[in-house]
Short mmCIF file of C-alpha atoms in Angstrom, two decimals:
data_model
loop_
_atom_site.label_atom_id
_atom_site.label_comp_id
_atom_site.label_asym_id
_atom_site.label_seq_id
_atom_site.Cartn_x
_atom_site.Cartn_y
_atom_site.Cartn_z
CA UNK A 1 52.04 66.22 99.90
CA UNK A 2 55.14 65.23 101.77
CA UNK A 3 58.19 66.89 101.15
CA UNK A 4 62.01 66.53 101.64
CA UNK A 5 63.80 69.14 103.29
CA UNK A 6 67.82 69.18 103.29
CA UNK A 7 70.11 70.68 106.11
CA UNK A 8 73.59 71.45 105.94
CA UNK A 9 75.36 72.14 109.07
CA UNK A 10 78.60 73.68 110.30
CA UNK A 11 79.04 72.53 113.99
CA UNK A 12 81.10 74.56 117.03
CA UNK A 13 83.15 76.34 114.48
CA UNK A 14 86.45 78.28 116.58
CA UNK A 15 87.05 81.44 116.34
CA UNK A 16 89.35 83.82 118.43
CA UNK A 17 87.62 87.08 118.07
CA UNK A 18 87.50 90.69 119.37
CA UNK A 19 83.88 90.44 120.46
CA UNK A 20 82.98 91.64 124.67
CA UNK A 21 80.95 93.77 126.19
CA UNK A 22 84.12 95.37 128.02
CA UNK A 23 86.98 96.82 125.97
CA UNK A 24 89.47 94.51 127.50
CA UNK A 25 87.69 91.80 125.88
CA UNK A 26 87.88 93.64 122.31
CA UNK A 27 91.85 93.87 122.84
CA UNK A 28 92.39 90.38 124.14
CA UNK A 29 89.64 88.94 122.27
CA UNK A 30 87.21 85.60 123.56
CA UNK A 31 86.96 82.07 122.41
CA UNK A 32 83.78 81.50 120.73
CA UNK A 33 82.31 78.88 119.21
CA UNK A 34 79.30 78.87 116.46
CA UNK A 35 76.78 77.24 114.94
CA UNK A 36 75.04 77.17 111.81
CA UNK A 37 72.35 75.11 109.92
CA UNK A 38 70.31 75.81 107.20
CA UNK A 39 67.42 74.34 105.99
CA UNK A 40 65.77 74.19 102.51
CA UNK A 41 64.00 72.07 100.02
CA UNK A 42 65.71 68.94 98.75
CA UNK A 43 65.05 69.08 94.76
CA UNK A 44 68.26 67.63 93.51
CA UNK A 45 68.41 66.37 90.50
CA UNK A 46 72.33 65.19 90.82
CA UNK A 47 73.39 65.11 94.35
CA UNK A 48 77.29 64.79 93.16
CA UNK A 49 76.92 68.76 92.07
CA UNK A 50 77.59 71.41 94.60
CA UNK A 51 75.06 74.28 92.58
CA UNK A 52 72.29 71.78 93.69
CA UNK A 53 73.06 72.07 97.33
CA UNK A 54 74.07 75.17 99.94
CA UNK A 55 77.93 75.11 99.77
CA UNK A 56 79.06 75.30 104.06
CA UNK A 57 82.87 76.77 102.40
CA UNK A 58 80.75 80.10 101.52
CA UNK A 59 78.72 79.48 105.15
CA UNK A 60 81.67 79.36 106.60
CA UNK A 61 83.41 82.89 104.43
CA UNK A 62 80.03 83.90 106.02
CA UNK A 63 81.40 83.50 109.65
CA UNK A 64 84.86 84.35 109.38
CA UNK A 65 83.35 87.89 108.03
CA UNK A 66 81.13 88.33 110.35
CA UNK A 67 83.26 87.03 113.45
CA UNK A 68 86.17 89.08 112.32
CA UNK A 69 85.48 92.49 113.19
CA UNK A 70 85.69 94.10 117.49
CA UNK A 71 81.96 94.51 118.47
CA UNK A 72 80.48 94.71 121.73
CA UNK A 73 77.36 92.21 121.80
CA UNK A 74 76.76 88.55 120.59
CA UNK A 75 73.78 89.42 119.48
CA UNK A 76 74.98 91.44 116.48
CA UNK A 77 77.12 88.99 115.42
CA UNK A 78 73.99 86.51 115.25
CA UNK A 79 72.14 88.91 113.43
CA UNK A 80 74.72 89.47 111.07
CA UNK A 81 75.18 85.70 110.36
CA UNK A 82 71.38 85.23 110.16
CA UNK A 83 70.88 88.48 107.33
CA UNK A 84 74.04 87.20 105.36
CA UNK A 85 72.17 83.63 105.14
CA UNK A 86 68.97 85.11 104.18
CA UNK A 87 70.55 87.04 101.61
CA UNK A 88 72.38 84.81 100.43
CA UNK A 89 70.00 81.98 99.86
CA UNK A 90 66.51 82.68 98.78
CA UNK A 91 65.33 78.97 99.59
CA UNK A 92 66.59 78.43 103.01
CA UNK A 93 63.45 78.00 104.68
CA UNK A 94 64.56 77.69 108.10
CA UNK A 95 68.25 78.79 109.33
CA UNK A 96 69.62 78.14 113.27
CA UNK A 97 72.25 80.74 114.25
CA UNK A 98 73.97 79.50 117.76
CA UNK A 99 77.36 81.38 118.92
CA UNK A 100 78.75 80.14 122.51
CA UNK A 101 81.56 82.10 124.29
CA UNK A 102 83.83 80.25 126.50
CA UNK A 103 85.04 81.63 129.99
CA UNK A 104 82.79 85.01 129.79
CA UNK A 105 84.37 87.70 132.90
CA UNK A 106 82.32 87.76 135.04
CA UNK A 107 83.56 85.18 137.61
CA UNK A 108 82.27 82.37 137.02
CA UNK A 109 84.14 78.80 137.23
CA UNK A 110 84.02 77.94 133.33
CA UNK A 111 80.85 78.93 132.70
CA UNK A 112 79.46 79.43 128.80
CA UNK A 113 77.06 81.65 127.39
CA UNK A 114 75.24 81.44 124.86
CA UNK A 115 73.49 83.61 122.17
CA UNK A 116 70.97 82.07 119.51
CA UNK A 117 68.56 83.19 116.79
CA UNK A 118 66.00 81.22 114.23
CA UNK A 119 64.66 81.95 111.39
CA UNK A 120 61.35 80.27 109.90
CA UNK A 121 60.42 81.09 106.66
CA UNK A 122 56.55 81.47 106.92
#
């Protein structure tokens, strides 16, 4: 039986956070930039009313708390995003959790990393 599954997206979202390794970079703060998508079952009886879908203004309430707060490692903060999701929507059956930083210091001519995590509801 085919089914129809939805995704809402937020795309390169900016943030200007206190997130490094180093504690320079937790008083200057990095540009980062993320990405979210979440992916669940389409049953939508009236696609003009926002309980029948995921709502990306709480995703992205999601992000700004998450994003917000001095940490040491990427990582967390895709964690973080990834448990809030899960938490927050039962039926997300898959969820994509991408955060790039721009310019990381270690030398490189404008170099990006990158930090990702997925989810697959089994």
């Amino acid at each position: 039986m085919a089914q129809i599954i939805q995704q809402v997206s937020l795309e390169e979202v900016r943030f200007y956070s206190p997130i490094g390794f180093y504690e320079e970079e937790q008083i200057l703060g990095n540009e980062f930039f993320v990405t979210v998508s979440v992916s669940f079952p389409f049953k939508n009886p009236d696609s003009e009313v926002l309980e029948n879908t995921i709502n990306y203004e709480e995703i992205y309430r999601i992000l700004v708390e998450v994003m917000s707060p001095r940490r040491k490692l990427l990582e967390s903060a895709a964690e973080d995003i990834l448990n809030k999701l899960v938490e927050t929507y039962s039926s997300v059956q898959k969820i994509d959790v991408r955060i790039r930083k721009s310019n990381p210091p270690f030398g490189g001519d404008l170099a990006n990393s990158v930090v990702s995590l997925h989810y697959s509801k089994d």
